Amino acid sequence: MKIAAVRAYPTSFPIPAANRVALGIGTAVKRDAVIVKVTTDEGLVGWGEAHHGRAHTAVAKLIDTTLKQLVVGMDADDVSGVWDKMYRFQLASHGMGAGACLAMSGIDMALWDIRGKARSLPLYRLLGGRRKPIAAYAGGVSLGYQPPPDLIAEARKSIDAGYKAIKLRVGDSPERDIERLRAVREEFGQALVVLTDANIGYRLEHVRRVMPVMDELGIGWLEEPFPAHDYRSYREARTYGRTPLAAGENHSTRV
């Protein structure tokens, strides 16, 4: 079963002004994605998604040109071999470019989709896992820097939909963030799991101010207060509270 074709579909649509949310990295004005389609010579089609990297057309172009030329004709079941070839001829020789990493991920995901379809197995079975429930939280790009009453009204929609946990955006200012956190906790009580994501909007002095309050309010975690490479700030911030720090970016899904 050979890879016969690879195609990327860059997509983008604006967010209406009334639905835009302020985050630590700015205000979200549009949503982008790069959908990747891999077709085999036996007719199986796999779908993947590459992160847009705020340059969705550039990531899609890399998939449709360089990476496509590298992988067409290879064994679609050889996921590791395909990844290794893309690495050797793109990343290893040209540096660890973020755009190339994003583009590779979409092809890799599509090949795993094909591998599962060829065996009529879900991906978790291919990877040796088992089916089990996973707690989900509501978040996405919502629950941002609204005034407390508006934030509470939005959070209530998720709670009424059955969520037991929500993730709030922080990184605006320590004072305003604390005000929102207290308002949500007072409104919904300790039964609601409250998580936070700063989207690299904090500096070390901000974390020193908010983490004791987060501990007081029982906040589950503080995600991405600093850029991932700012190891010194992460190391020093861990001494200012019990709230766990997370350097990576999570995406929420209801299950």
PDB file of C-alpha atoms in Angstrom:
ATOM      1  CA  MET A   1       0.000   0.000   0.000  1.00  0.00           C
ATOM      2  CA  LYS A   2       1.820   3.077  -1.295  1.00  0.00           C
ATOM      3  CA  ILE A   3       1.273   6.765  -0.726  1.00  0.00           C
ATOM      4  CA  ALA A   4      -0.247   7.982  -3.993  1.00  0.00           C
ATOM      5  CA  ALA A   5      -1.117  11.593  -3.181  1.00  0.00           C
ATOM      6  CA  VAL A   6      -0.740  14.218  -0.483  1.00  0.00           C
ATOM      7  CA  ARG A   7      -2.729  17.427  -0.345  1.00  0.00           C
ATOM      8  CA  ALA A   8      -3.102  20.170   2.242  1.00  0.00           C
ATOM      9  CA  TYR A   9      -6.148  22.387   2.631  1.00  0.00           C
ATOM     10  CA  PRO A  10      -5.445  25.708   4.380  1.00  0.00           C
ATOM     11  CA  THR A  11      -8.593  27.156   5.902  1.00  0.00           C
ATOM     12  CA  SER A  12      -9.301  30.438   7.660  1.00  0.00           C
ATOM     13  CA  PHE A  13     -12.414  32.266   8.788  1.00  0.00           C
ATOM     14  CA  PRO A  14     -12.891  35.487  10.748  1.00  0.00           C
ATOM     15  CA  ILE A  15     -14.320  35.581  14.241  1.00  0.00           C
ATOM     16  CA  PRO A  16     -17.199  38.079  14.516  1.00  0.00           C
ATOM     17  CA  ALA A  17     -16.278  41.081  16.619  1.00  0.00           C
ATOM     18  CA  ALA A  18     -18.879  40.182  19.234  1.00  0.00           C
ATOM     19  CA  ASN A  19     -17.275  36.751  19.755  1.00  0.00           C
ATOM     20  CA  ARG A  20     -13.613  37.785  19.920  1.00  0.00           C
ATOM     21  CA  VAL A  21     -11.759  36.892  23.097  1.00  0.00           C
ATOM     22  CA  ALA A  22      -8.683  38.635  24.531  1.00  0.00           C
ATOM     23  CA  LEU A  23      -5.872  36.238  25.452  1.00  0.00           C
ATOM     24  CA  GLY A  24      -2.342  36.586  26.762  1.00  0.00           C
ATOM     25  CA  ILE A  25      -0.999  36.475  23.199  1.00  0.00           C
ATOM     26  CA  GLY A  26      -3.523  38.987  21.862  1.00  0.00           C
ATOM     27  CA  THR A  27      -7.133  39.070  20.710  1.00  0.00           C
ATOM     28  CA  ALA A  28      -8.312  36.168  18.558  1.00  0.00           C
ATOM     29  CA  VAL A  29      -9.672  37.673  15.312  1.00  0.00           C
ATOM     30  CA  LYS A  30      -9.710  34.528  13.141  1.00  0.00           C
ATOM     31  CA  ARG A  31      -9.417  30.761  13.273  1.00  0.00           C
ATOM     32  CA  ASP A  32      -6.966  28.946  11.006  1.00  0.00           C
ATOM     33  CA  ALA A  33      -6.306  25.272  10.304  1.00  0.00           C
ATOM     34  CA  VAL A  34      -4.432  23.084   7.837  1.00  0.00           C
ATOM     35  CA  ILE A  35      -6.237  19.854   6.964  1.00  0.00           C
ATOM     36  CA  VAL A  36      -4.057  17.157   5.359  1.00  0.00           C
ATOM     37  CA  LYS A  37      -5.321  14.402   3.058  1.00  0.00           C
ATOM     38  CA  VAL A  38      -3.160  11.375   2.222  1.00  0.00           C
ATOM     39  CA  THR A  39      -4.449   8.929  -0.409  1.00  0.00           C
ATOM     40  CA  THR A  40      -3.042   5.448  -1.041  1.00  0.00           C
ATOM     41  CA  ASP A  41      -2.895   3.456  -4.252  1.00  0.00           C
ATOM     42  CA  GLU A  42      -5.463   1.078  -2.727  1.00  0.00           C
ATOM     43  CA  GLY A  43      -7.980   3.842  -2.226  1.00  0.00           C
ATOM     44  CA  LEU A  44      -7.638   4.316   1.522  1.00  0.00           C
ATOM     45  CA  VAL A  45      -7.692   7.952   2.600  1.00  0.00           C
ATOM     46  CA  GLY A  46      -6.227   9.311   5.813  1.00  0.00           C
ATOM     47  CA  TRP A  47      -6.917  12.718   7.320  1.00  0.00           C
ATOM     48  CA  GLY A  48      -4.707  14.756   9.600  1.00  0.00           C
ATOM     49  CA  GLU A  49      -4.408  18.296  10.859  1.00  0.00           C
ATOM     50  CA  ALA A  50      -1.254  20.395  10.981  1.00  0.00           C
ATOM     51  CA  HIS A  51      -1.196  23.363  13.332  1.00  0.00           C
ATOM     52  CA  HIS A  52      -1.355  26.551  11.293  1.00  0.00           C
ATOM     53  CA  GLY A  53       1.483  28.326  13.123  1.00  0.00           C
ATOM     54  CA  ARG A  54      -0.235  31.641  12.238  1.00  0.00           C
ATOM     55  CA  ALA A  55       0.867  31.018   8.668  1.00  0.00           C
ATOM     56  CA  HIS A  56      -1.592  28.412   7.416  1.00  0.00           C
ATOM     57  CA  THR A  57      -0.918  28.951   3.720  1.00  0.00           C
ATOM     58  CA  ALA A  58       2.850  28.617   4.239  1.00  0.00           C
ATOM     59  CA  VAL A  59       2.481  25.372   6.195  1.00  0.00           C
ATOM     60  CA  ALA A  60       0.123  23.988   3.537  1.00  0.00           C
ATOM     61  CA  LYS A  61       2.545  24.968   0.754  1.00  0.00           C
ATOM     62  CA  LEU A  62       5.380  23.106   2.453  1.00  0.00           C
ATOM     63  CA  ILE A  63       3.207  19.985   2.622  1.00  0.00           C
ATOM     64  CA  ASP A  64       2.121  20.305  -1.015  1.00  0.00           C
ATOM     65  CA  THR A  65       5.660  20.722  -2.306  1.00  0.00           C
ATOM     66  CA  THR A  66       8.747  19.564  -0.409  1.00  0.00           C
ATOM     67  CA  LEU A  67       7.187  17.021   1.937  1.00  0.00           C
ATOM     68  CA  LYS A  68       4.896  15.608  -0.725  1.00  0.00           C
ATOM     69  CA  GLN A  69       7.886  15.002  -2.996  1.00  0.00           C
ATOM     70  CA  LEU A  70       9.661  13.167  -0.205  1.00  0.00           C
ATOM     71  CA  VAL A  71       6.879  10.752   0.748  1.00  0.00           C
ATOM     72  CA  VAL A  72       4.838   9.928  -2.377  1.00  0.00           C
ATOM     73  CA  GLY A  73       5.596   6.330  -3.360  1.00  0.00           C
ATOM     74  CA  MET A  74       6.594   5.249   0.149  1.00  0.00           C
ATOM     75  CA  ASP A  75       4.852   2.508   2.096  1.00  0.00           C
ATOM     76  CA  ALA A  76       1.852   4.150   3.787  1.00  0.00           C
ATOM     77  CA  ASP A  77       2.058   1.639   6.630  1.00  0.00           C
ATOM     78  CA  ASP A  78       5.654   2.583   7.425  1.00  0.00           C
ATOM     79  CA  VAL A  79       4.761   5.548   9.620  1.00  0.00           C
ATOM     80  CA  SER A  80       8.148   5.648  11.329  1.00  0.00           C
ATOM     81  CA  GLY A  81      10.015   5.362   8.034  1.00  0.00           C
ATOM     82  CA  VAL A  82       8.077   8.221   6.488  1.00  0.00           C
ATOM     83  CA  TRP A  83       8.675  10.405   9.518  1.00  0.00           C
ATOM     84  CA  ASP A  84      12.383   9.539   9.479  1.00  0.00           C
ATOM     85  CA  LYS A  85      12.743  10.499   5.825  1.00  0.00           C
ATOM     86  CA  MET A  86      10.991  13.825   6.337  1.00  0.00           C
ATOM     87  CA  TYR A  87      13.241  14.467   9.311  1.00  0.00           C
ATOM     88  CA  ARG A  88      16.475  13.569   7.528  1.00  0.00           C
ATOM     89  CA  PHE A  89      15.792  15.562   4.377  1.00  0.00           C
ATOM     90  CA  GLN A  90      14.016  18.550   5.887  1.00  0.00           C
ATOM     91  CA  LEU A  91      14.777  19.096   9.569  1.00  0.00           C
ATOM     92  CA  ALA A  92      18.177  17.482  10.002  1.00  0.00           C
ATOM     93  CA  SER A  93      19.639  19.322   7.026  1.00  0.00           C
ATOM     94  CA  HIS A  94      17.795  22.636   7.386  1.00  0.00           C
ATOM     95  CA  GLY A  95      17.481  23.112  11.136  1.00  0.00           C
ATOM     96  CA  MET A  96      14.581  22.520  13.485  1.00  0.00           C
ATOM     97  CA  GLY A  97      12.185  24.887  11.756  1.00  0.00           C
ATOM     98  CA  ALA A  98       8.786  25.180  13.429  1.00  0.00           C
ATOM     99  CA  GLY A  99       6.965  25.319  10.099  1.00  0.00           C
ATOM    100  CA  ALA A 100       8.446  22.006   8.998  1.00  0.00           C
ATOM    101  CA  CYS A 101       7.555  20.374  12.318  1.00  0.00           C
ATOM    102  CA  LEU A 102       3.950  21.550  11.978  1.00  0.00           C
ATOM    103  CA  ALA A 103       3.702  20.337   8.395  1.00  0.00           C
ATOM    104  CA  MET A 104       5.170  16.918   9.227  1.00  0.00           C
ATOM    105  CA  SER A 105       2.643  16.400  12.007  1.00  0.00           C
ATOM    106  CA  GLY A 106      -0.304  16.607   9.603  1.00  0.00           C
ATOM    107  CA  ILE A 107       1.129  13.917   7.327  1.00  0.00           C
ATOM    108  CA  ASP A 108       2.054  11.728  10.283  1.00  0.00           C
ATOM    109  CA  MET A 109      -1.471  11.970  11.684  1.00  0.00           C
ATOM    110  CA  ALA A 110      -3.015  11.075   8.326  1.00  0.00           C
ATOM    111  CA  LEU A 111      -0.796   7.992   8.025  1.00  0.00           C
ATOM    112  CA  TRP A 112      -1.884   6.787  11.455  1.00  0.00           C
ATOM    113  CA  ASP A 113      -5.469   7.263  10.291  1.00  0.00           C
ATOM    114  CA  ILE A 114      -4.726   5.057   7.283  1.00  0.00           C
ATOM    115  CA  ARG A 115      -3.013   2.465   9.430  1.00  0.00           C
ATOM    116  CA  GLY A 116      -6.050   2.190  11.677  1.00  0.00           C
ATOM    117  CA  LYS A 117      -8.487   2.004   8.769  1.00  0.00           C
ATOM    118  CA  ALA A 118      -6.432  -0.734   7.095  1.00  0.00           C
ATOM    119  CA  ARG A 119      -6.761  -2.876  10.226  1.00  0.00           C
ATOM    120  CA  SER A 120     -10.272  -1.724  11.213  1.00  0.00           C
ATOM    121  CA  LEU A 121      -8.868  -0.653  14.574  1.00  0.00           C
ATOM    122  CA  PRO A 122      -9.077   2.639  16.479  1.00  0.00           C
ATOM    123  CA  LEU A 123      -5.807   4.432  17.048  1.00  0.00           C
ATOM    124  CA  TYR A 124      -5.706   3.764  20.783  1.00  0.00           C
ATOM    125  CA  ARG A 125      -5.690   0.023  20.046  1.00  0.00           C
ATOM    126  CA  LEU A 126      -2.845   0.401  17.547  1.00  0.00           C
ATOM    127  CA  LEU A 127      -0.846   2.190  20.218  1.00  0.00           C
ATOM    128  CA  GLY A 128      -1.500  -0.515  22.794  1.00  0.00           C
ATOM    129  CA  GLY A 129      -4.032   1.403  24.844  1.00  0.00           C
ATOM    130  CA  ARG A 130      -7.513   0.612  26.029  1.00  0.00           C
ATOM    131  CA  ARG A 131     -10.783   2.472  26.067  1.00  0.00           C
ATOM    132  CA  LYS A 132     -11.368   4.394  29.281  1.00  0.00           C
ATOM    133  CA  PRO A 133     -13.225   7.536  30.297  1.00  0.00           C
ATOM    134  CA  ILE A 134     -11.215  10.751  30.521  1.00  0.00           C
ATOM    135  CA  ALA A 135     -12.442  13.790  32.382  1.00  0.00           C
ATOM    136  CA  ALA A 136     -12.874  16.811  30.103  1.00  0.00           C
ATOM    137  CA  TYR A 137     -12.874  20.528  30.767  1.00  0.00           C
ATOM    138  CA  ALA A 138     -14.416  23.446  28.881  1.00  0.00           C
ATOM    139  CA  GLY A 139     -12.108  26.135  27.598  1.00  0.00           C
ATOM    140  CA  GLY A 140     -10.936  26.518  24.024  1.00  0.00           C
ATOM    141  CA  VAL A 141     -10.388  30.194  23.150  1.00  0.00           C
ATOM    142  CA  SER A 142     -13.325  31.361  25.230  1.00  0.00           C
ATOM    143  CA  LEU A 143     -13.602  32.268  28.917  1.00  0.00           C
ATOM    144  CA  GLY A 144     -11.242  35.189  28.436  1.00  0.00           C
ATOM    145  CA  TYR A 145     -10.865  38.697  29.845  1.00  0.00           C
ATOM    146  CA  GLN A 146     -14.543  39.555  30.285  1.00  0.00           C
ATOM    147  CA  PRO A 147     -15.911  41.507  33.250  1.00  0.00           C
ATOM    148  CA  PRO A 148     -16.750  39.031  36.049  1.00  0.00           C
ATOM    149  CA  PRO A 149     -20.531  39.002  35.429  1.00  0.00           C
ATOM    150  CA  ASP A 150     -20.023  38.221  31.727  1.00  0.00           C
ATOM    151  CA  LEU A 151     -17.433  35.576  32.523  1.00  0.00           C
ATOM    152  CA  ILE A 152     -19.760  33.920  35.018  1.00  0.00           C
ATOM    153  CA  ALA A 153     -22.586  33.925  32.459  1.00  0.00           C
ATOM    154  CA  GLU A 154     -20.354  32.250  29.869  1.00  0.00           C
ATOM    155  CA  ALA A 155     -19.015  29.715  32.353  1.00  0.00           C
ATOM    156  CA  ARG A 156     -22.546  28.809  33.329  1.00  0.00           C
ATOM    157  CA  LYS A 157     -23.283  27.698  29.772  1.00  0.00           C
ATOM    158  CA  SER A 158     -20.532  25.074  30.014  1.00  0.00           C
ATOM    159  CA  ILE A 159     -21.626  23.968  33.471  1.00  0.00           C
ATOM    160  CA  ASP A 160     -25.232  23.652  32.308  1.00  0.00           C
ATOM    161  CA  ALA A 161     -23.944  21.520  29.416  1.00  0.00           C
ATOM    162  CA  GLY A 162     -22.495  19.050  31.914  1.00  0.00           C
ATOM    163  CA  TYR A 163     -18.892  20.105  32.379  1.00  0.00           C
ATOM    164  CA  LYS A 164     -17.403  19.707  35.834  1.00  0.00           C
ATOM    165  CA  ALA A 165     -14.278  21.740  35.048  1.00  0.00           C
ATOM    166  CA  ILE A 166     -13.477  24.933  33.149  1.00  0.00           C
ATOM    167  CA  LYS A 167     -10.256  26.613  32.062  1.00  0.00           C
ATOM    168  CA  LEU A 168     -10.087  30.394  32.436  1.00  0.00           C
ATOM    169  CA  ARG A 169      -7.748  32.716  30.583  1.00  0.00           C
ATOM    170  CA  VAL A 170      -5.389  34.739  32.764  1.00  0.00           C
ATOM    171  CA  GLY A 171      -2.396  36.920  31.858  1.00  0.00           C
ATOM    172  CA  ASP A 172      -4.356  40.183  31.652  1.00  0.00           C
ATOM    173  CA  SER A 173      -3.069  41.674  34.919  1.00  0.00           C
ATOM    174  CA  PRO A 174      -2.650  40.025  38.327  1.00  0.00           C
ATOM    175  CA  GLU A 175      -5.319  42.266  39.871  1.00  0.00           C
ATOM    176  CA  ARG A 176      -7.955  41.696  37.209  1.00  0.00           C
ATOM    177  CA  ASP A 177      -7.140  37.991  36.957  1.00  0.00           C
ATOM    178  CA  ILE A 178      -7.540  37.546  40.711  1.00  0.00           C
ATOM    179  CA  GLU A 179     -10.839  39.436  40.619  1.00  0.00           C
ATOM    180  CA  ARG A 180     -12.191  37.064  37.958  1.00  0.00           C
ATOM    181  CA  LEU A 181     -10.939  33.957  39.720  1.00  0.00           C
ATOM    182  CA  ARG A 182     -12.523  34.979  43.004  1.00  0.00           C
ATOM    183  CA  ALA A 183     -15.805  35.795  41.275  1.00  0.00           C
ATOM    184  CA  VAL A 184     -15.985  32.403  39.560  1.00  0.00           C
ATOM    185  CA  ARG A 185     -15.064  30.503  42.716  1.00  0.00           C
ATOM    186  CA  GLU A 186     -17.594  32.414  44.816  1.00  0.00           C
ATOM    187  CA  GLU A 187     -20.320  31.869  42.231  1.00  0.00           C
ATOM    188  CA  PHE A 188     -19.846  28.145  41.630  1.00  0.00           C
ATOM    189  CA  GLY A 189     -18.190  26.929  44.816  1.00  0.00           C
ATOM    190  CA  GLN A 190     -15.482  24.352  45.387  1.00  0.00           C
ATOM    191  CA  ALA A 191     -17.258  21.599  43.460  1.00  0.00           C
ATOM    192  CA  LEU A 192     -16.210  23.182  40.153  1.00  0.00           C
ATOM    193  CA  VAL A 193     -12.659  22.401  39.023  1.00  0.00           C
ATOM    194  CA  VAL A 194     -11.076  25.682  37.905  1.00  0.00           C
ATOM    195  CA  LEU A 195      -7.974  25.652  35.696  1.00  0.00           C
ATOM    196  CA  THR A 196      -6.088  28.592  34.181  1.00  0.00           C
ATOM    197  CA  ASP A 197      -4.023  29.354  31.077  1.00  0.00           C
ATOM    198  CA  ALA A 198      -1.895  32.503  30.784  1.00  0.00           C
ATOM    199  CA  ASN A 199      -0.828  32.039  27.134  1.00  0.00           C
ATOM    200  CA  ILE A 200       2.666  33.367  28.050  1.00  0.00           C
ATOM    201  CA  GLY A 201       1.092  36.589  29.358  1.00  0.00           C
ATOM    202  CA  TYR A 202       2.889  36.614  32.724  1.00  0.00           C
ATOM    203  CA  ARG A 203       6.281  37.659  33.997  1.00  0.00           C
ATOM    204  CA  LEU A 204       7.875  36.133  37.071  1.00  0.00           C
ATOM    205  CA  GLU A 205       6.700  38.946  39.360  1.00  0.00           C
ATOM    206  CA  HIS A 206       3.115  38.362  38.192  1.00  0.00           C
ATOM    207  CA  VAL A 207       3.298  34.676  39.069  1.00  0.00           C
ATOM    208  CA  ARG A 208       4.648  35.528  42.522  1.00  0.00           C
ATOM    209  CA  ARG A 209       1.485  37.551  43.100  1.00  0.00           C
ATOM    210  CA  VAL A 210      -1.150  35.249  41.639  1.00  0.00           C
ATOM    211  CA  MET A 211       0.013  31.785  42.694  1.00  0.00           C
ATOM    212  CA  PRO A 212      -0.644  32.208  46.447  1.00  0.00           C
ATOM    213  CA  VAL A 213      -4.173  33.327  45.593  1.00  0.00           C
ATOM    214  CA  MET A 214      -4.586  30.403  43.215  1.00  0.00           C
ATOM    215  CA  ASP A 215      -3.569  28.075  46.036  1.00  0.00           C
ATOM    216  CA  GLU A 216      -6.073  29.786  48.339  1.00  0.00           C
ATOM    217  CA  LEU A 217      -8.863  29.337  45.769  1.00  0.00           C
ATOM    218  CA  GLY A 218      -7.920  25.753  44.914  1.00  0.00           C
ATOM    219  CA  ILE A 219      -7.024  26.383  41.269  1.00  0.00           C
ATOM    220  CA  GLY A 220      -6.004  23.151  39.530  1.00  0.00           C
ATOM    221  CA  TRP A 221      -3.110  24.461  37.440  1.00  0.00           C
ATOM    222  CA  LEU A 222      -1.492  27.503  35.856  1.00  0.00           C
ATOM    223  CA  GLU A 223      -0.704  26.699  32.245  1.00  0.00           C
ATOM    224  CA  GLU A 224       1.913  28.396  30.106  1.00  0.00           C
ATOM    225  CA  PRO A 225       2.696  31.485  32.200  1.00  0.00           C
ATOM    226  CA  PHE A 226       5.958  32.017  30.254  1.00  0.00           C
ATOM    227  CA  PRO A 227       7.360  30.994  26.863  1.00  0.00           C
ATOM    228  CA  ALA A 228       8.410  27.335  26.860  1.00  0.00           C
ATOM    229  CA  HIS A 229      12.113  28.210  26.535  1.00  0.00           C
ATOM    230  CA  ASP A 230      12.109  30.449  29.641  1.00  0.00           C
ATOM    231  CA  TYR A 231      13.457  27.708  31.891  1.00  0.00           C
ATOM    232  CA  ARG A 232      14.716  30.122  34.574  1.00  0.00           C
ATOM    233  CA  SER A 233      11.277  31.649  35.189  1.00  0.00           C
ATOM    234  CA  TYR A 234       9.606  28.235  35.338  1.00  0.00           C
ATOM    235  CA  ARG A 235      12.211  26.978  37.792  1.00  0.00           C
ATOM    236  CA  GLU A 236      11.901  29.987  40.078  1.00  0.00           C
ATOM    237  CA  ALA A 237       8.096  30.138  39.855  1.00  0.00           C
ATOM    238  CA  ARG A 238       7.749  26.600  41.154  1.00  0.00           C
ATOM    239  CA  THR A 239       8.816  27.824  44.579  1.00  0.00           C
ATOM    240  CA  TYR A 240       5.892  30.256  44.960  1.00  0.00           C
ATOM    241  CA  GLY A 241       2.917  27.966  45.462  1.00  0.00           C
ATOM    242  CA  ARG A 242       1.411  24.514  45.226  1.00  0.00           C
ATOM    243  CA  THR A 243      -0.480  25.135  41.964  1.00  0.00           C
ATOM    244  CA  PRO A 244       1.184  23.022  39.231  1.00  0.00           C
ATOM    245  CA  LEU A 245       2.805  24.826  36.295  1.00  0.00           C
ATOM    246  CA  ALA A 246       2.436  23.535  32.744  1.00  0.00           C
ATOM    247  CA  ALA A 247       4.717  24.683  29.929  1.00  0.00           C
ATOM    248  CA  GLY A 248       2.789  23.213  27.025  1.00  0.00           C
ATOM    249  CA  GLU A 249      -0.466  24.118  25.337  1.00  0.00           C
ATOM    250  CA  ASN A 250      -3.565  21.967  25.914  1.00  0.00           C
ATOM    251  CA  HIS A 251      -6.682  21.714  23.810  1.00  0.00           C
ATOM    252  CA  SER A 252      -9.972  20.876  25.442  1.00  0.00           C
ATOM    253  CA  THR A 253     -12.510  18.444  24.112  1.00  0.00           C
ATOM    254  CA  ARG A 254     -15.737  17.238  25.630  1.00  0.00           C
ATOM    255  CA  VAL A 255     -15.962  13.412  25.781  1.00  0.00           C
TER     256      VAL A 255
END
